[in-house]
PDB file of C-alpha atoms in Angstrom:
ATOM      1  CA  MET A   1     108.088  91.953 119.666  1.00 88.00           C
ATOM      2  CA  VAL A   2     106.591  89.234 121.817  1.00 90.00           C
ATOM      3  CA  TYR A   3     108.757  88.108 124.242  1.00 91.00           C
ATOM      4  CA  LYS A   4     108.854  84.271 125.719  1.00 90.00           C
ATOM      5  CA  LEU A   5     110.274  84.349 129.104  1.00 93.00           C
ATOM      6  CA  ASN A   6     111.874  81.642 131.762  1.00 95.00           C
ATOM      7  CA  PRO A   7     108.920  81.943 134.504  1.00 95.00           C
ATOM      8  CA  ALA A   8     111.779  80.826 136.979  1.00 97.00           C
ATOM      9  CA  ASN A   9     114.295  83.727 136.407  1.00 97.00           C
ATOM     10  CA  GLY A  10     112.761  85.873 133.595  1.00 96.00           C
ATOM     11  CA  SER A  11     115.582  85.150 131.435  1.00 97.00           C
ATOM     12  CA  ILE A  12     114.238  85.519 127.534  1.00 96.00           C
ATOM     13  CA  ILE A  13     113.757  82.085 125.709  1.00 93.00           C
ATOM     14  CA  SER A  14     112.507  83.224 122.422  1.00 91.00           C
ATOM     15  CA  THR A  15     111.114  86.612 120.491  1.00 91.00           C
ATOM     16  CA  CYS A  16     108.775  86.635 117.427  1.00 88.00           C
ATOM     17  CA  ALA A  17     107.907  89.775 115.835  1.00 89.00           C
ATOM     18  CA  SER A  18     104.391  91.409 116.775  1.00 91.00           C
ATOM     19  CA  PRO A  19     101.799  91.683 113.829  1.00 93.00           C
ATOM     20  CA  ALA A  20     100.420  94.148 115.654  1.00 91.00           C
ATOM     21  CA  SER A  21     101.679  98.071 115.409  1.00 91.00           C
ATOM     22  CA  SER A  22     100.246  99.242 118.579  1.00 88.00           C
ATOM     23  CA  PRO A  23      99.860  96.097 120.917  1.00 89.00           C
ATOM     24  CA  ARG A  24      97.685  96.753 123.849  1.00 86.00           C
ATOM     25  CA  GLY A  25      96.847  93.213 125.519  1.00 88.00           C
ATOM     26  CA  LEU A  26      97.964  89.410 125.330  1.00 91.00           C
ATOM     27  CA  ALA A  27      96.328  86.485 126.076  1.00 92.00           C
ATOM     28  CA  TYR A  28      96.751  82.691 125.521  1.00 92.00           C
ATOM     29  CA  TYR A  29      93.870  80.755 124.411  1.00 91.00           C
ATOM     30  CA  ASN A  30      93.494  76.993 122.509  1.00 89.00           C
ATOM     31  CA  GLN A  31      97.373  76.942 121.768  1.00 93.00           C
ATOM     32  CA  SER A  32      97.679  80.352 120.429  1.00 93.00           C
ATOM     33  CA  LEU A  33      98.995  83.616 121.477  1.00 93.00           C
ATOM     34  CA  TRP A  34      95.989  86.742 120.966  1.00 92.00           C
ATOM     35  CA  ILE A  35      97.297  90.308 120.698  1.00 93.00           C
ATOM     36  CA  SER A  36      95.035  93.343 120.450  1.00 89.00           C
ATOM     37  CA  ASP A  37      96.198  96.265 118.367  1.00 89.00           C
ATOM     38  CA  GLU A  38      95.034  99.606 119.141  1.00 84.00           C
ATOM     39  CA  SER A  39      95.874 101.363 116.110  1.00 85.00           C
ATOM     40  CA  SER A  40      93.871  99.038 113.845  1.00 88.00           C
ATOM     41  CA  ASP A  41      91.477  97.512 116.517  1.00 84.00           C
ATOM     42  CA  THR A  42      92.335  94.442 115.172  1.00 88.00           C
ATOM     43  CA  TYR A  43      93.117  91.208 117.022  1.00 89.00           C
ATOM     44  CA  PHE A  44      95.803  88.685 115.939  1.00 93.00           C
ATOM     45  CA  GLU A  45      95.936  84.943 116.402  1.00 93.00           C
ATOM     46  CA  VAL A  46      99.507  83.958 116.646  1.00 94.00           C
ATOM     47  CA  ASP A  47     101.272  80.594 116.596  1.00 93.00           C
ATOM     48  CA  PRO A  48     103.510  80.937 119.924  1.00 90.00           C
ATOM     49  CA  ASP A  49     106.270  78.393 118.589  1.00 88.00           C
ATOM     50  CA  SER A  50     106.748  79.904 115.064  1.00 89.00           C
ATOM     51  CA  GLY A  51     105.266  83.749 115.462  1.00 90.00           C
ATOM     52  CA  ALA A  52     103.166  82.656 112.159  1.00 94.00           C
ATOM     53  CA  LEU A  53     100.010  84.746 112.196  1.00 94.00           C
ATOM     54  CA  GLN A  54      96.952  82.412 111.865  1.00 94.00           C
ATOM     55  CA  HIS A  55      94.041  84.748 112.057  1.00 91.00           C
ATOM     56  CA  THR A  56      92.926  88.215 112.396  1.00 90.00           C
ATOM     57  CA  ARG A  57      89.492  89.933 113.733  1.00 84.00           C
ATOM     58  CA  THR A  58      88.833  93.401 113.271  1.00 82.00           C
ATOM     59  CA  VAL A  59      86.041  95.218 115.133  1.00 77.00           C
ATOM     60  CA  ILE A  60      84.242  98.075 113.708  1.00 68.00           C
ATOM     61  CA  GLU A  61      83.680 101.022 115.960  1.00 66.00           C
ATOM     62  CA  LEU A  62      85.712  99.903 118.738  1.00 71.00           C
ATOM     63  CA  SER A  63      89.012 100.420 120.291  1.00 75.00           C
ATOM     64  CA  ALA A  64      91.049  96.930 121.085  1.00 74.00           C
ATOM     65  CA  GLU A  65      92.687  97.178 124.445  1.00 78.00           C
ATOM     66  CA  GLY A  66      92.736  94.244 127.132  1.00 81.00           C
ATOM     67  CA  ILE A  67      91.987  91.068 125.843  1.00 86.00           C
ATOM     68  CA  THR A  68      90.877  87.907 127.505  1.00 87.00           C
ATOM     69  CA  PHE A  69      88.931  84.552 126.834  1.00 87.00           C
ATOM     70  CA  LYS A  70      85.993  83.034 128.692  1.00 84.00           C
ATOM     71  CA  ASP A  71      83.931  79.905 127.689  1.00 81.00           C
ATOM     72  CA  GLY A  72      85.292  80.104 124.222  1.00 80.00           C
ATOM     73  CA  MET A  73      84.616  83.809 123.366  1.00 82.00           C
ATOM     74  CA  LEU A  74      87.141  86.773 122.913  1.00 84.00           C
ATOM     75  CA  TRP A  75      86.434  89.514 125.438  1.00 84.00           C
ATOM     76  CA  SER A  76      87.492  93.390 125.044  1.00 83.00           C
ATOM     77  CA  VAL A  77      87.582  96.396 126.420  1.00 80.00           C
ATOM     78  CA  ASP A  78      87.277  99.793 124.948  1.00 78.00           C
ATOM     79  CA  ASP A  79      89.442 102.524 126.866  1.00 73.00           C
ATOM     80  CA  ILE A  80      87.616 105.142 124.988  1.00 74.00           C
ATOM     81  CA  SER A  81      84.214 104.322 125.260  1.00 74.00           C
ATOM     82  CA  ASP A  82      84.701 102.453 128.454  1.00 77.00           C
ATOM     83  CA  ILE A  83      82.756  99.322 127.794  1.00 78.00           C
ATOM     84  CA  VAL A  84      83.476  95.669 127.809  1.00 79.00           C
ATOM     85  CA  PHE A  85      82.403  93.699 124.844  1.00 76.00           C
ATOM     86  CA  ASN A  86      82.908  90.188 123.363  1.00 79.00           C
ATOM     87  CA  VAL A  87      83.563  89.327 119.739  1.00 72.00           C
ATOM     88  CA  ASP A  88      82.691  86.361 117.635  1.00 66.00           C
ATOM     89  CA  SER A  89      84.735  84.637 114.759  1.00 55.00           C
ATOM     90  CA  ALA A  90      82.838  87.180 112.209  1.00 56.00           C
ATOM     91  CA  SER A  91      84.156  90.031 113.950  1.00 56.00           C
ATOM     92  CA  ILE A  92      80.899  91.208 115.256  1.00 56.00           C
ATOM     93  CA  SER A  93      80.529  92.394 118.584  1.00 56.00           C
ATOM     94  CA  LEU A  94      77.910  90.317 120.498  1.00 65.00           C
ATOM     95  CA  SER A  95      77.181  92.328 123.671  1.00 70.00           C
ATOM     96  CA  LYS A  96      78.448  94.972 125.308  1.00 68.00           C
ATOM     97  CA  PHE A  97      78.431  96.974 128.787  1.00 66.00           C
ATOM     98  CA  ASN A  98      79.272  99.757 130.327  1.00 62.00           C
ATOM     99  CA  THR A  99      82.510  99.790 132.688  1.00 65.00           C
ATOM    100  CA  PRO A 100      82.450 101.194 136.042  1.00 69.00           C
ATOM    101  CA  GLY A 101      85.365 103.207 135.944  1.00 62.00           C
ATOM    102  CA  LEU A 102      87.328 105.543 133.415  1.00 56.00           C
ATOM    103  CA  ASN A 103      89.895 104.858 130.820  1.00 55.00           C
ATOM    104  CA  ASN A 104      89.985 101.019 131.204  1.00 51.00           C
ATOM    105  CA  ALA A 105      92.957  99.210 129.727  1.00 53.00           C
ATOM    106  CA  GLY A 106      93.079  95.711 130.459  1.00 56.00           C
ATOM    107  CA  PHE A 107      91.799  92.748 132.375  1.00 55.00           C
TER     108      PHE A 107
END
């Protein structure tokens, strides 16, 4: 489940089902929620108001963990190979680099 919380008191405003079976990361970008799914190495773009699935990106040979956006590019971290990478709209990793630590899971 994805929970929308009241920032003033932490109460639940609304919920929607997560399309991810093993969600690991959540980011808000361009009026959409993005959820990373470790089990399928997929990123799901979800409408935050309706919970409707808008778009998916699946990355080959990389584990989808933490997620963020910078200058319109989706960036993620792979906790298995300890790399940070960015992904374009065709689900292709454009660049990647090693992290300084081990078992990185978020931003």
